[in-house]
Each structure stands twice: as structure tokens, then as C-alpha cells.
PDB file of C-alpha atoms and ligand atoms in Angstrom:
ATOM      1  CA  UNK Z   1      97.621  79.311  58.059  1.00 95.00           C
ATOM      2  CA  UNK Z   2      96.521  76.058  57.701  1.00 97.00           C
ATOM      3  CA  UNK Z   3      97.054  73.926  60.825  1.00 97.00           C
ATOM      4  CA  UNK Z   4      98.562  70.079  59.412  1.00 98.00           C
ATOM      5  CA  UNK Z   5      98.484  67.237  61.928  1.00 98.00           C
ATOM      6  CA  UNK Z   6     101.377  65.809  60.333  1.00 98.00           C
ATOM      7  CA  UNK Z   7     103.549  68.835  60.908  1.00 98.00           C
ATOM      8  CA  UNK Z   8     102.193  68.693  64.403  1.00 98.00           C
ATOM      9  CA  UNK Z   9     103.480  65.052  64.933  1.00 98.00           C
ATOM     10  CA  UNK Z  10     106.745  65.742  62.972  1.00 98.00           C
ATOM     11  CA  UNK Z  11     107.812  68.867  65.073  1.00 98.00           C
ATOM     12  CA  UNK Z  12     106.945  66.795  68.338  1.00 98.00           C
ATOM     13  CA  UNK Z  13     108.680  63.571  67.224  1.00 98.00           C
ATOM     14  CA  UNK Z  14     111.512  65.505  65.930  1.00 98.00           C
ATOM     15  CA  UNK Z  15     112.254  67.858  68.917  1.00 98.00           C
ATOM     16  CA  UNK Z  16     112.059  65.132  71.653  1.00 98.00           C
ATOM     17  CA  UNK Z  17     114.160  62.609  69.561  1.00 98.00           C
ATOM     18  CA  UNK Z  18     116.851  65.285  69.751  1.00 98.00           C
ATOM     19  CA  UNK Z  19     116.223  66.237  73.288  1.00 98.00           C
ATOM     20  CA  UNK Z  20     116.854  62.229  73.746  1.00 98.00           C
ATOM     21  CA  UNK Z  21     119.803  61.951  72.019  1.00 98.00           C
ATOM     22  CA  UNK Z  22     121.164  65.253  73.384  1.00 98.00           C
ATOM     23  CA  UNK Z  23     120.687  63.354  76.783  1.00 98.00           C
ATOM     24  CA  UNK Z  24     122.350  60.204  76.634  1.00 98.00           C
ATOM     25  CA  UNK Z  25     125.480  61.351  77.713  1.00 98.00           C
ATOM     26  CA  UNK Z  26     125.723  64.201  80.553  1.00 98.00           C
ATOM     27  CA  UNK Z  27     127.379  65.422  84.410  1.00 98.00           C
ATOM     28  CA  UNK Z  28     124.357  64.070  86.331  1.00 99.00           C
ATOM     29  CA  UNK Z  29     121.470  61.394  85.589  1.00 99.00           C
ATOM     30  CA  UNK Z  30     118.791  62.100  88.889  1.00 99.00           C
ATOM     31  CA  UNK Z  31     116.596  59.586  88.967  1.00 99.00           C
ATOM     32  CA  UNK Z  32     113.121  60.908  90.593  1.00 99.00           C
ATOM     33  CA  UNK Z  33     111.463  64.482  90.136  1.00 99.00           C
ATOM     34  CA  UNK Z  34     110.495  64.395  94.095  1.00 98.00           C
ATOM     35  CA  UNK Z  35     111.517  67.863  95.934  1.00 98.00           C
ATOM     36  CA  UNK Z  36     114.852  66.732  96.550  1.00 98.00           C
ATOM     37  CA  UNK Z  37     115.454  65.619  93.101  1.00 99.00           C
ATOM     38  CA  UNK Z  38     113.980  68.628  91.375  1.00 99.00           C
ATOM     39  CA  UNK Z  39     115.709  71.140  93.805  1.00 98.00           C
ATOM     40  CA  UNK Z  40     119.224  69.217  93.448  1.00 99.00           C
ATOM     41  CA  UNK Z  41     118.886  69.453  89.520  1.00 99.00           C
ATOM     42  CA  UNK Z  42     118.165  73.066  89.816  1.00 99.00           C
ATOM     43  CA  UNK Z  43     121.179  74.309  91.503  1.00 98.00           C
ATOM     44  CA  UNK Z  44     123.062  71.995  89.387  1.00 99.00           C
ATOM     45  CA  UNK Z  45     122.097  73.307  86.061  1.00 98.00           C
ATOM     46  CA  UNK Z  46     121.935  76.683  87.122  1.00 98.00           C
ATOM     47  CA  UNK Z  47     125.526  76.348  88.058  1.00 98.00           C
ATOM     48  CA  UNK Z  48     126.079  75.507  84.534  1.00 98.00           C
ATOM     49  CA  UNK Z  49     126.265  71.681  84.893  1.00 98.00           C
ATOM     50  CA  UNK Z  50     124.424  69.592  81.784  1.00 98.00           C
ATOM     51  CA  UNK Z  51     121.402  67.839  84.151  1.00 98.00           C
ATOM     52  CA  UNK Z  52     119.086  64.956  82.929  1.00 98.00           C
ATOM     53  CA  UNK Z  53     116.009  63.774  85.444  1.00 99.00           C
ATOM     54  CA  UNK Z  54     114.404  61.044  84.734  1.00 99.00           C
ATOM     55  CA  UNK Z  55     110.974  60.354  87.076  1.00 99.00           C
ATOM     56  CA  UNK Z  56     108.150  57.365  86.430  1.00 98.00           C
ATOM     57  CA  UNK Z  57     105.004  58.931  86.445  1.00 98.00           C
ATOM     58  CA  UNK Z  58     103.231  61.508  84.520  1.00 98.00           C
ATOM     59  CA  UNK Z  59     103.398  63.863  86.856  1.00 98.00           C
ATOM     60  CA  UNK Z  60     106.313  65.455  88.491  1.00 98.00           C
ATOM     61  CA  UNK Z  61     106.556  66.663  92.454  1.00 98.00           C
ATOM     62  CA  UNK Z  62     106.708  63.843  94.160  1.00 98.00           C
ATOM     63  CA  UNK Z  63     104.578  63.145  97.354  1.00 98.00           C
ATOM     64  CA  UNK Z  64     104.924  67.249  97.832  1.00 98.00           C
ATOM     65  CA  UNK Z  65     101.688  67.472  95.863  1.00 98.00           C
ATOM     66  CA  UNK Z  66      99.785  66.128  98.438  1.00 97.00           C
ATOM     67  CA  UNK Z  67     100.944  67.992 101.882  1.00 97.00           C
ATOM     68  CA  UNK Z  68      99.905  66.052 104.628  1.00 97.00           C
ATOM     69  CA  UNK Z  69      97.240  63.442 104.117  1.00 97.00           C
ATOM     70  CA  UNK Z  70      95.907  65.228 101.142  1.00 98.00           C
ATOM     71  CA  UNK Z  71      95.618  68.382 102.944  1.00 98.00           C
ATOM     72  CA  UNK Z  72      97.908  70.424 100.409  1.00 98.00           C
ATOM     73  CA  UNK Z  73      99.469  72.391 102.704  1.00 98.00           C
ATOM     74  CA  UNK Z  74     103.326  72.210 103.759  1.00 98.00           C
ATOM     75  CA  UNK Z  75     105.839  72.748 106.644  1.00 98.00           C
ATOM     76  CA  UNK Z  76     108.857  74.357 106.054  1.00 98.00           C
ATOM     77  CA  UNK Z  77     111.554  75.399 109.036  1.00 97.00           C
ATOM     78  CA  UNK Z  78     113.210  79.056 108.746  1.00 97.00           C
ATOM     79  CA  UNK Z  79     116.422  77.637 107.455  1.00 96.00           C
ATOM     80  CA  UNK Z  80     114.687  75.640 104.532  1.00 97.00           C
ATOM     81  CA  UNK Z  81     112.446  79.056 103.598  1.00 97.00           C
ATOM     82  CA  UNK Z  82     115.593  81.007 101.964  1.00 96.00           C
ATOM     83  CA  UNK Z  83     115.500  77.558  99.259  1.00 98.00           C
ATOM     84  CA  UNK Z  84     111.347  78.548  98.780  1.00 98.00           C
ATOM     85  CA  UNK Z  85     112.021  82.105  98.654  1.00 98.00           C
ATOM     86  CA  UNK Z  86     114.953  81.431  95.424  1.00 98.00           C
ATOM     87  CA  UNK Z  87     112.104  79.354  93.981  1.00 98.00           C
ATOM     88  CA  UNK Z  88     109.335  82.133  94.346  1.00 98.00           C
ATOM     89  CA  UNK Z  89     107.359  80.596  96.760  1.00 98.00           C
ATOM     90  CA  UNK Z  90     104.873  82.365  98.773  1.00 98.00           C
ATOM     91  CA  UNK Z  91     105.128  81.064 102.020  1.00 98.00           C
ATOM     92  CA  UNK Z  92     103.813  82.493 105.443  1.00 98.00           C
ATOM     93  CA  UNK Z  93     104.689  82.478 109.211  1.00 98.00           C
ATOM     94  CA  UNK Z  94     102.889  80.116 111.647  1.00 98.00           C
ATOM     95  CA  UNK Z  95     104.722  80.084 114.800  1.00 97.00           C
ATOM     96  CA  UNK Z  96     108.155  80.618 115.625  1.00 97.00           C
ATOM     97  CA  UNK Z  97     110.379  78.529 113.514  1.00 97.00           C
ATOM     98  CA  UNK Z  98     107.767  76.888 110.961  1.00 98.00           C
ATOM     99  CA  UNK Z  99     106.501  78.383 107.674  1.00 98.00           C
ATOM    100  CA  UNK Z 100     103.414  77.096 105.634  1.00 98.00           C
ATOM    101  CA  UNK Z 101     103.083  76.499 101.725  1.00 98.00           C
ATOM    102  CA  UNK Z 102     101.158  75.985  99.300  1.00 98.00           C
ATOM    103  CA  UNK Z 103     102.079  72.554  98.160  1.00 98.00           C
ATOM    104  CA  UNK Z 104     100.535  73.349  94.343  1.00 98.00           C
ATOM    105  CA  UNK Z 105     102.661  76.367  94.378  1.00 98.00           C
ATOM    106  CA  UNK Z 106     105.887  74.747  95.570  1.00 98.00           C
ATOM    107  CA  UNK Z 107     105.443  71.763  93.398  1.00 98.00           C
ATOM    108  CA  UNK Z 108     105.114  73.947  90.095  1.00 98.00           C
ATOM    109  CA  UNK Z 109     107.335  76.593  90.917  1.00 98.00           C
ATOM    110  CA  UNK Z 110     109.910  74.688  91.549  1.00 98.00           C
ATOM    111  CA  UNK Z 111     109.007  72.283  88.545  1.00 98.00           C
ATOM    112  CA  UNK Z 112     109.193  75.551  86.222  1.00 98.00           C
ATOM    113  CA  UNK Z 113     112.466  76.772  87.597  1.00 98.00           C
ATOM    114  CA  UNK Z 114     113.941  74.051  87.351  1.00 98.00           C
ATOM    115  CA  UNK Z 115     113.251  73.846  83.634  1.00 98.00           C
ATOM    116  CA  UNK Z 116     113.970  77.317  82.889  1.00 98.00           C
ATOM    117  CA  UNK Z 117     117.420  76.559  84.288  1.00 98.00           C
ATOM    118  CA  UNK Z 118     118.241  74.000  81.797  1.00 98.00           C
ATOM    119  CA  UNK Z 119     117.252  70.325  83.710  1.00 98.00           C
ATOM    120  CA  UNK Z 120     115.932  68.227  80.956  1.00 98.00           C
ATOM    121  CA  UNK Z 121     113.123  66.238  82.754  1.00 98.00           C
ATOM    122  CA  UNK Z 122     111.433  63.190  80.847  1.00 98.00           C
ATOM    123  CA  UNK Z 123     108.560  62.239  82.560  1.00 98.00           C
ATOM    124  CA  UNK Z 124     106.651  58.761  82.096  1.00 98.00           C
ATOM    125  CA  UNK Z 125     110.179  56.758  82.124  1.00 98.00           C
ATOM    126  CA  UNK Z 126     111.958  54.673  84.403  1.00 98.00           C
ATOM    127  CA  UNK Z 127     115.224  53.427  85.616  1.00 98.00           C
ATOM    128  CA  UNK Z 128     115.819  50.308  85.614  1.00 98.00           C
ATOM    129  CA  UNK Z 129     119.016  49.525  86.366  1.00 98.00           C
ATOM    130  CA  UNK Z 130     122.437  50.931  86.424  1.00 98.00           C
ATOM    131  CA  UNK Z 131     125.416  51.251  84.387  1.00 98.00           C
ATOM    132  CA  UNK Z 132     128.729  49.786  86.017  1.00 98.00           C
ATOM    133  CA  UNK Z 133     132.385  50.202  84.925  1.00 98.00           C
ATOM    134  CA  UNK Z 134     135.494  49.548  86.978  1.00 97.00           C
ATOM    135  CA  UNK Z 135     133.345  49.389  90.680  1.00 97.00           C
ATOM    136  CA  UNK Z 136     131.572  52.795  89.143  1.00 98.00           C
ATOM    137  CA  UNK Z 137     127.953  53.780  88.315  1.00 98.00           C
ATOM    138  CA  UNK Z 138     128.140  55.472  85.361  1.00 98.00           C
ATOM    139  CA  UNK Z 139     125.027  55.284  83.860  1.00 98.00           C
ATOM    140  CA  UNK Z 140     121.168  54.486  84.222  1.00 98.00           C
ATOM    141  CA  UNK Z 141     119.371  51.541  81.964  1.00 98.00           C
ATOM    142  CA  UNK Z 142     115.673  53.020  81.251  1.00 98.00           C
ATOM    143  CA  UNK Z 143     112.228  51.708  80.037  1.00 98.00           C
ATOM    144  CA  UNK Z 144     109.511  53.696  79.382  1.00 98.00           C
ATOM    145  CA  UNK Z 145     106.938  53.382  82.177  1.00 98.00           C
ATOM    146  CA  UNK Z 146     104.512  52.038  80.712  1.00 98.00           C
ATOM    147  CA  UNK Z 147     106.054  48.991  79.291  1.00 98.00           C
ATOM    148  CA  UNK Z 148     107.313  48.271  82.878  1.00 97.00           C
ATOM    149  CA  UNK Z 149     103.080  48.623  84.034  1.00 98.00           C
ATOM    150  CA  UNK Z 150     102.315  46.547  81.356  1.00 98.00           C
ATOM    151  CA  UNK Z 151     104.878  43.629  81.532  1.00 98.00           C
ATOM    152  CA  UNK Z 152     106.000  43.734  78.591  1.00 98.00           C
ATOM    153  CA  UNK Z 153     108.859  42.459  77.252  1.00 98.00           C
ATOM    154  CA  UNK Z 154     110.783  45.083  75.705  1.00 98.00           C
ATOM    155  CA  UNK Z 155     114.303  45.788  76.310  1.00 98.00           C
ATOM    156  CA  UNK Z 156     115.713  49.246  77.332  1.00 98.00           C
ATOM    157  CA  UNK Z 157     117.872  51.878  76.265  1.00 98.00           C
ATOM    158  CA  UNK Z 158     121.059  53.460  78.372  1.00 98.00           C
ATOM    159  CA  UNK Z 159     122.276  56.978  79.107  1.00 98.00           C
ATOM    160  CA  UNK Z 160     125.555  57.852  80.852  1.00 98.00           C
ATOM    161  CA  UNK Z 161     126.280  60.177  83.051  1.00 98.00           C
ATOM    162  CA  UNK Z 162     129.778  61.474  85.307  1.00 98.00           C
ATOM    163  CA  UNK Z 163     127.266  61.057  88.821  1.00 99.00           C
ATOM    164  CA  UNK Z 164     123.841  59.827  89.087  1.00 99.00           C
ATOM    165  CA  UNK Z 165     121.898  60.795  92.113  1.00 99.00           C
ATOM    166  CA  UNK Z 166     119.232  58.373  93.664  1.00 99.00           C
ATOM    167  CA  UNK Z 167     116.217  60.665  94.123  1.00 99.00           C
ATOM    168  CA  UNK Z 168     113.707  58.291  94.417  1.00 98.00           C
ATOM    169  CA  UNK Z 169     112.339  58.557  97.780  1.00 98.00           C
ATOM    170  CA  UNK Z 170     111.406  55.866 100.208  1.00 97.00           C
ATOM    171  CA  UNK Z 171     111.841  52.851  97.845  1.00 98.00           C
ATOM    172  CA  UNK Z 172     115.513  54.022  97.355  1.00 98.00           C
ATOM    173  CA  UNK Z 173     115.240  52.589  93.637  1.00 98.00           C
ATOM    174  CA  UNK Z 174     119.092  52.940  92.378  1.00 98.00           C
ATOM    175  CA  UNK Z 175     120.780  51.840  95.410  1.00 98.00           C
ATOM    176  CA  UNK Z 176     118.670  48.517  96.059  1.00 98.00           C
ATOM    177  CA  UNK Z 177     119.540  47.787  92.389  1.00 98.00           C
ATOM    178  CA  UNK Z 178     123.276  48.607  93.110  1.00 98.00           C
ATOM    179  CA  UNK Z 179     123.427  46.701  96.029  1.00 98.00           C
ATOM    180  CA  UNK Z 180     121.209  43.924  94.826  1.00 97.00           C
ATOM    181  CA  UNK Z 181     123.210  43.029  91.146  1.00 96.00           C
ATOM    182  CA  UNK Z 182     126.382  45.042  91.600  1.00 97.00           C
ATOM    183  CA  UNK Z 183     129.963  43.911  93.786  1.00 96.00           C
ATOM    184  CA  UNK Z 184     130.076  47.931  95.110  1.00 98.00           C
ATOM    185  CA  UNK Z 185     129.579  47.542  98.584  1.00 97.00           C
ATOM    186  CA  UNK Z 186     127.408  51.012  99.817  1.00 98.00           C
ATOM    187  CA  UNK Z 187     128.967  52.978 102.039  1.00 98.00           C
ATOM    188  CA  UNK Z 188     126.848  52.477 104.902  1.00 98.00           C
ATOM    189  CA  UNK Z 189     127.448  50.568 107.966  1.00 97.00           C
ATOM    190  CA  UNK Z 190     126.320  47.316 106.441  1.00 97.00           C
ATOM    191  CA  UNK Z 191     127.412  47.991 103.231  1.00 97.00           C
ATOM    192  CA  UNK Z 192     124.074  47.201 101.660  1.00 97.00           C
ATOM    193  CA  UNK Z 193     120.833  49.692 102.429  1.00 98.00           C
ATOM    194  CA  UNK Z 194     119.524  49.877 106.550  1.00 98.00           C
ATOM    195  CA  UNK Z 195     116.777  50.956 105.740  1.00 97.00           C
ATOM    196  CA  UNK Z 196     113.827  53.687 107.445  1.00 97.00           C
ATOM    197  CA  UNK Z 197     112.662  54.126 110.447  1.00 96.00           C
ATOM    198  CA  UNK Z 198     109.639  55.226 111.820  1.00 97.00           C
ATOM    199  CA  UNK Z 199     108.237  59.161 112.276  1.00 97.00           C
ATOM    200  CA  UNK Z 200     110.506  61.141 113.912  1.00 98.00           C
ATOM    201  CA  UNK Z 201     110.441  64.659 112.111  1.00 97.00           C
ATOM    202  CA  UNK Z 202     113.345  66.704 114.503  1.00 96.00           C
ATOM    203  CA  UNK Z 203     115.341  64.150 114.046  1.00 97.00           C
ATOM    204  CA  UNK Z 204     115.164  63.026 110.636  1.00 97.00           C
ATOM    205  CA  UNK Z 205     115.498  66.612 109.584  1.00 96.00           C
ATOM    206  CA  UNK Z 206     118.639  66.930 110.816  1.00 93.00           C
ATOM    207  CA  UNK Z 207     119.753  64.104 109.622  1.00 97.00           C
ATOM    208  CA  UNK Z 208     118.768  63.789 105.789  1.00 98.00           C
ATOM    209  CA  UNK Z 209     120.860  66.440 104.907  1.00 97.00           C
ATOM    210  CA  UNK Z 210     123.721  64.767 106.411  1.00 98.00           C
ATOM    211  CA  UNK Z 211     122.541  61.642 104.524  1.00 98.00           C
ATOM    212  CA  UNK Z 212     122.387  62.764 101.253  1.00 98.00           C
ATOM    213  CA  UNK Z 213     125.949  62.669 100.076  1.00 98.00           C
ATOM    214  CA  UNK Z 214     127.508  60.026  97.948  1.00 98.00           C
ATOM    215  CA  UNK Z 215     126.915  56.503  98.914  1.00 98.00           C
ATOM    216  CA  UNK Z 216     129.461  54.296  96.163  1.00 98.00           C
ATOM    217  CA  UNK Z 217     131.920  55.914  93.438  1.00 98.00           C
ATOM    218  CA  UNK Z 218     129.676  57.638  91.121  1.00 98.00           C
ATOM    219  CA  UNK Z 219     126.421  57.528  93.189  1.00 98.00           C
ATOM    220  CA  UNK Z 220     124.724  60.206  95.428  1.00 99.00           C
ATOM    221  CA  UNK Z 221     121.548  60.154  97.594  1.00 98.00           C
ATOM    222  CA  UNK Z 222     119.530  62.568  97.722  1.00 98.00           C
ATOM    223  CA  UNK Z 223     116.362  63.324  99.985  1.00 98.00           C
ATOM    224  CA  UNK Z 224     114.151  60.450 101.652  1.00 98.00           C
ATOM    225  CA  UNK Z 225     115.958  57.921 100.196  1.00 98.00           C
ATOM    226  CA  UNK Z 226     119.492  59.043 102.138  1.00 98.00           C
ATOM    227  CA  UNK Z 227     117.691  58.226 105.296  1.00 98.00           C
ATOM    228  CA  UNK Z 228     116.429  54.782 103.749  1.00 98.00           C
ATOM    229  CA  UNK Z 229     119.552  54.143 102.705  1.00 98.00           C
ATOM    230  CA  UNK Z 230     122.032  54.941 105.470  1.00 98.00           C
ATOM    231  CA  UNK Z 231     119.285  54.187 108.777  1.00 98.00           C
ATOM    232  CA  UNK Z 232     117.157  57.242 109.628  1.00 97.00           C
ATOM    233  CA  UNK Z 233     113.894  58.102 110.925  1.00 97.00           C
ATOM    234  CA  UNK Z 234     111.003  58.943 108.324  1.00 96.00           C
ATOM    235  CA  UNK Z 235     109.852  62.775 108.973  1.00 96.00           C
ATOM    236  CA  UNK Z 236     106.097  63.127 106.923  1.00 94.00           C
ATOM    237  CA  UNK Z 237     104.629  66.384 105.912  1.00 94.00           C
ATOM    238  CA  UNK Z 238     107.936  68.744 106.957  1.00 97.00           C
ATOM    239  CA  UNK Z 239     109.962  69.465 103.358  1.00 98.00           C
ATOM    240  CA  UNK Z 240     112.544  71.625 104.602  1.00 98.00           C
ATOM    241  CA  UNK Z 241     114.824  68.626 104.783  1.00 98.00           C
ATOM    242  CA  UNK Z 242     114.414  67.736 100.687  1.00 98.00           C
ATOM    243  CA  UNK Z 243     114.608  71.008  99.865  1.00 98.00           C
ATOM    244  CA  UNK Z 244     118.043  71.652 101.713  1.00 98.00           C
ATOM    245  CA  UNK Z 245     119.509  68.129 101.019  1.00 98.00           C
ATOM    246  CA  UNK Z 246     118.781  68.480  97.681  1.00 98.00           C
ATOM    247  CA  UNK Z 247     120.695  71.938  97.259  1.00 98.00           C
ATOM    248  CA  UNK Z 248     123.546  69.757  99.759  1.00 98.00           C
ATOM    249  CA  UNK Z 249     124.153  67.525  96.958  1.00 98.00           C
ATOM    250  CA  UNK Z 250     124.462  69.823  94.053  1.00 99.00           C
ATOM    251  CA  UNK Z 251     126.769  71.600  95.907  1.00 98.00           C
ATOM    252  CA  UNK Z 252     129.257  68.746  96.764  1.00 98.00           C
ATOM    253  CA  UNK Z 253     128.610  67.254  93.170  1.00 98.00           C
ATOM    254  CA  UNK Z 254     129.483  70.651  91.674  1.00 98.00           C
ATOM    255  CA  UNK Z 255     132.846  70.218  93.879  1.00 98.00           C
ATOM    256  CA  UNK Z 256     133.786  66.894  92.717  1.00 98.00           C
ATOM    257  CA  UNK Z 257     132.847  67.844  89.117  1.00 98.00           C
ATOM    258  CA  UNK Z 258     135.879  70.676  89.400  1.00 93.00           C
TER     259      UNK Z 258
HETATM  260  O1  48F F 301     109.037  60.422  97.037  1.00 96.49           O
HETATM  261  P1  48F F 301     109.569  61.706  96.516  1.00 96.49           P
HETATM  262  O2  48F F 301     108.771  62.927  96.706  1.00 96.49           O
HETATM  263  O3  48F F 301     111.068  61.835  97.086  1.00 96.49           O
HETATM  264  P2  48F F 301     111.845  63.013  97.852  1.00 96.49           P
HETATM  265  O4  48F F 301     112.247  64.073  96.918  1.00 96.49           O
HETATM  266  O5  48F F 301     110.755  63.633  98.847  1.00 96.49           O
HETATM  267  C1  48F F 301     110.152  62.865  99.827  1.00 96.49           C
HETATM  268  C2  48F F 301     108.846  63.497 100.204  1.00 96.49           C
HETATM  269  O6  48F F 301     107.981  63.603  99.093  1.00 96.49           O
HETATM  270  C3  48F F 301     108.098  62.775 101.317  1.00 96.49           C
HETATM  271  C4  48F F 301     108.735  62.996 102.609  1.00 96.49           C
HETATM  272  C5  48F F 301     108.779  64.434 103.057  1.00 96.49           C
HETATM  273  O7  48F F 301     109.215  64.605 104.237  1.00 96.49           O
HETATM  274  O8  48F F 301     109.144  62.082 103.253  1.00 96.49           O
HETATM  275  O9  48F F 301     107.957  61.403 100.995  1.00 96.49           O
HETATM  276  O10 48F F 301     112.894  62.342  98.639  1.00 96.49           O
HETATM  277  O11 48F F 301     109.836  61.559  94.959  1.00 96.49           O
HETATM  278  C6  48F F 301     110.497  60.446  94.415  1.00 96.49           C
HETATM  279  C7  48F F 301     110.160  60.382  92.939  1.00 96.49           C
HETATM  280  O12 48F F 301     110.940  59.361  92.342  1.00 96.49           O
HETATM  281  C8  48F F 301     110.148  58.688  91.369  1.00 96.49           C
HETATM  282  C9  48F F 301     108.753  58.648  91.993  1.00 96.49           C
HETATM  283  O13 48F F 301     107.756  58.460  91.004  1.00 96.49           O
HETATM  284  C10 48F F 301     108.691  60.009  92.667  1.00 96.49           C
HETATM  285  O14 48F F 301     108.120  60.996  91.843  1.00 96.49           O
HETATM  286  N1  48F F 301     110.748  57.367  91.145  1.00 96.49           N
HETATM  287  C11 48F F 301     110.855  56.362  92.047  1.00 96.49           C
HETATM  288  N2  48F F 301     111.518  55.325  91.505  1.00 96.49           N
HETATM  289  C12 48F F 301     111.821  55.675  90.223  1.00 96.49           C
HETATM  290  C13 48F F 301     111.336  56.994  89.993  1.00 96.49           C
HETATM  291  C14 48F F 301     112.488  55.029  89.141  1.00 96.49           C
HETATM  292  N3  48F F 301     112.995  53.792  89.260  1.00 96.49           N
HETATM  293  N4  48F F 301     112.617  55.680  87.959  1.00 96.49           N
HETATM  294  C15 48F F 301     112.112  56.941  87.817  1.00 96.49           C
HETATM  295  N5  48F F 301     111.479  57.613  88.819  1.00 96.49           N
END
């Protein structure tokens, strides 16, 4: 058979166009393919929920790829290894109470699985800003990345969505832009974001997960950014936390959502 590069470009352009379109309106918009993002779309979808993740860069994972300081290596605690065990994970004792991964093998098996459940994950695009109706967020304004790297001025397109979780990580992308250009007061104690503290892994553990819930009608945290949003201390190279928060919020968005 005779391999035609215009074929080649036609079934690519064709297929994404549709995945696109298929896209711009579903139950949840996550913004960020971090751990908690990824992990939070997977129990979604796999409980039969239609799941769109949107994350900047090329890559997926987050800053799991890189364990601690580059070495690739990560922490879990024992109730966090159940979530690595669903994903396939091979993970291995240390001491009592701590588990070690492989932070290449986390990262792409739970990239994979996540796929294979139905998430629809377009890298190398960005959000923006956020839809707003009636005190709301109900949507996500997008640009592809590189257009935002390159300054260029090019307006961007919009996809709704019945919840959008902010999975963004430190920078806690959604919520500064709620809080920054919307009324909706956040449902914090200042109403706007506190903000992180510093390293404090016990305690920030514990915490995230209680973090990551919604945060204004229509909007959940998810993962670091719950603790940058609502006041909590930063935890480094431990992932147990994303990887439980981010099953937390599936499960009380797949409450609201029936
Ligand atoms: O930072 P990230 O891995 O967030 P997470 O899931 O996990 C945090 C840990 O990696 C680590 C930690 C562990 O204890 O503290 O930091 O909470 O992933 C966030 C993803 O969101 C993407 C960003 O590129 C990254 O992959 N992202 C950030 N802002 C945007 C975005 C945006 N506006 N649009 C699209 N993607």
C-alpha cells in the first residue's frame, strides 16, 4: 500500500477536529494533567462521567516526573498505595508506613489509564480564563500554548462544562482568575485565595484531601492547589496526598452530578 502524506494529515486533522468539537460541551473541564488532575479524571470517567483535561505543556504528569529534586523516585503512605495498586503501579515497602515508586512508572501508568477510561486529554493548551453565568463557572476560555509563549495576539475558543476542577498545582491558575475578574467570592476564609505555606509534609497531607472540595458554585480544587487556595502547608516529594484528593473529588463531583 502506498503510504500518502496527505491522507496522513487528513486522518490527523480530521480525528482531532472531532475529538474538539466532541469536547466543547461535557460534566467536568480539569484544568492540569498533574497527579491529582489525572487521578480525579480517571475515577470520573471510569464512573461513566464525559471528562475533558486540558494541561499546558507537552508533556503530561505534572512535577511527579521528577520525584524529589530530579531523583525520580516517589513517596507514597499505605493509605495512598491501594490508588497505585488500581493504577498498576509497582511500588515497594521502605519502612513502616511509606512505599517507594517509580515516578516514570506512576506518571505513565496513570497517564494510560486514564485514557483508556475515556478522559480526553489535549495537551499543549491552556486555560485562560473562565466561563461565568448567574455567580457560576461554567466553562473554561482556552488558547493554545504556544500562542500564549509567544504573545501573540490571537483570541481563544470556549468549552463548557457542568464542574470544572482547578488542577493546576501551586499557581492555582482557575481560582486566581475567578477571584481576580469574577464577583464569586471563594469560599475560603478571605474569600479570595490564602495562599501556601511552607514544607510541612504530615501536615499538609492530611490536609489536601480535606482541601480539595469545591471552592465557588461550579468550581472544585483539586491537589496542591486546594492547599494554595484555602491556607496549607506545601508537602514536596510525598504524592499520596494528590493521588487520594484527586479520587476525593471525583467522588463528591460524581455525587453532585446525581
Ligand atoms: O503541579 P502539578 O503536578 O499539580 P498536582 O497534581 O501535584 C502537585 C505535585 O506535582 C507536587 C507536589 C507533591 O506533593 O506538591 O507539586 O497538584 O500539575 C499541575 C499541572 O497543571 C498544568 C501544569 O502544566 C501542570 O502540568 N497547568 C497549570 N496551569 C495551567 C495548566 C493552565 N492555566 N492551563 C492548563 N494547564
Amino acid at each position: 500500500m502506498y503510504l500518502d502524506e496527505i491522507e496522513i494529515s487528513n486522518a490527523i486533522i480530521s480525528s482531532y477536529t472531532q475529538k474538539l468539537k466532541d469536547s466543547l460541551e461535557s460534566d467536568v473541564a480539569i484544568v492540569g494533567a498533574g497527579p491529582s488532575g489525572m487521578v480525579c479524571g480517571y475515577y470520573l470517567a471510569k464512573a461513566g462521567k464525559k471528562v475533558v483535561l486540558f494541561e499546558r505543556k507537552l508533556s503530561i504528569g505534572g512535577g511527579m516526573w521528577g520525584g524529589g529534586m530530579m531523583f525520580n523516585e516517589i513517596v507514597v503512605q499505605t493509605q495512598a498505595k491501594k490508588i497505585l495498586d488500581e493504577f498498576r503501579v509497582k511500588t515497594k515497602p521502605y519502612k513502616q508506613g511509606y512505599y517507594l515508586a517509580d515516578s516514570i512508572d506512576a506518571v505513565t501508568s496513570i497517564g494510560s489509564a486514564c485514557v483508556h477510561a475515556g478522559v480526553r486529554i489535549f495537551n499543549l493548551i491552556s486555560a485562560e480564563d473562565v466561563l461565568v453565568r448567574n455567580n457560576r463557572v461554567c466553562g473554561l476560555v482556552l488558547n493554545w500554548t504556544a500562542v500564549e509563549i509567544a504573545n501573540l495576539h490571537v483570541d481563544p475558543l470556549t468549552v463548557r462544562a457542568k464542574f470544572v476542577v482547578d488542577a493546576t498545582g501551586h499557581a492555582a491558575e482557575v481560582c486566581s482568575i475567578v477571584a481576580k475578574k469574577s464577583a464569586i467570592k471563594l469560599a475560603t476564609k478571605t474569600g479570595s485565595l490564602v495562599g501556601e505555606g511552607p514544607m510541612w509534609a504530615h501536615a499538609a497531607e492530611e490536609i489536601i484531601v480535606k482541601h480539595s472540595r469545591k471552592v465557588c458554585p461550579g468550581l472544585y480544587v483539586c491537589g496542591m492547589c486546594a492547599n494554595a487556595v484555602f491556607g496549607g502547608p506545601r508537602m514536596g516529594p510525598i504524592f499520596g496526598g494528590m493521588l487520594l484528593a484527586g479520587k476525593s473529588v471525583a467522588d463528591k463531583i460524581i455525587r453532585e452530578l446525581s
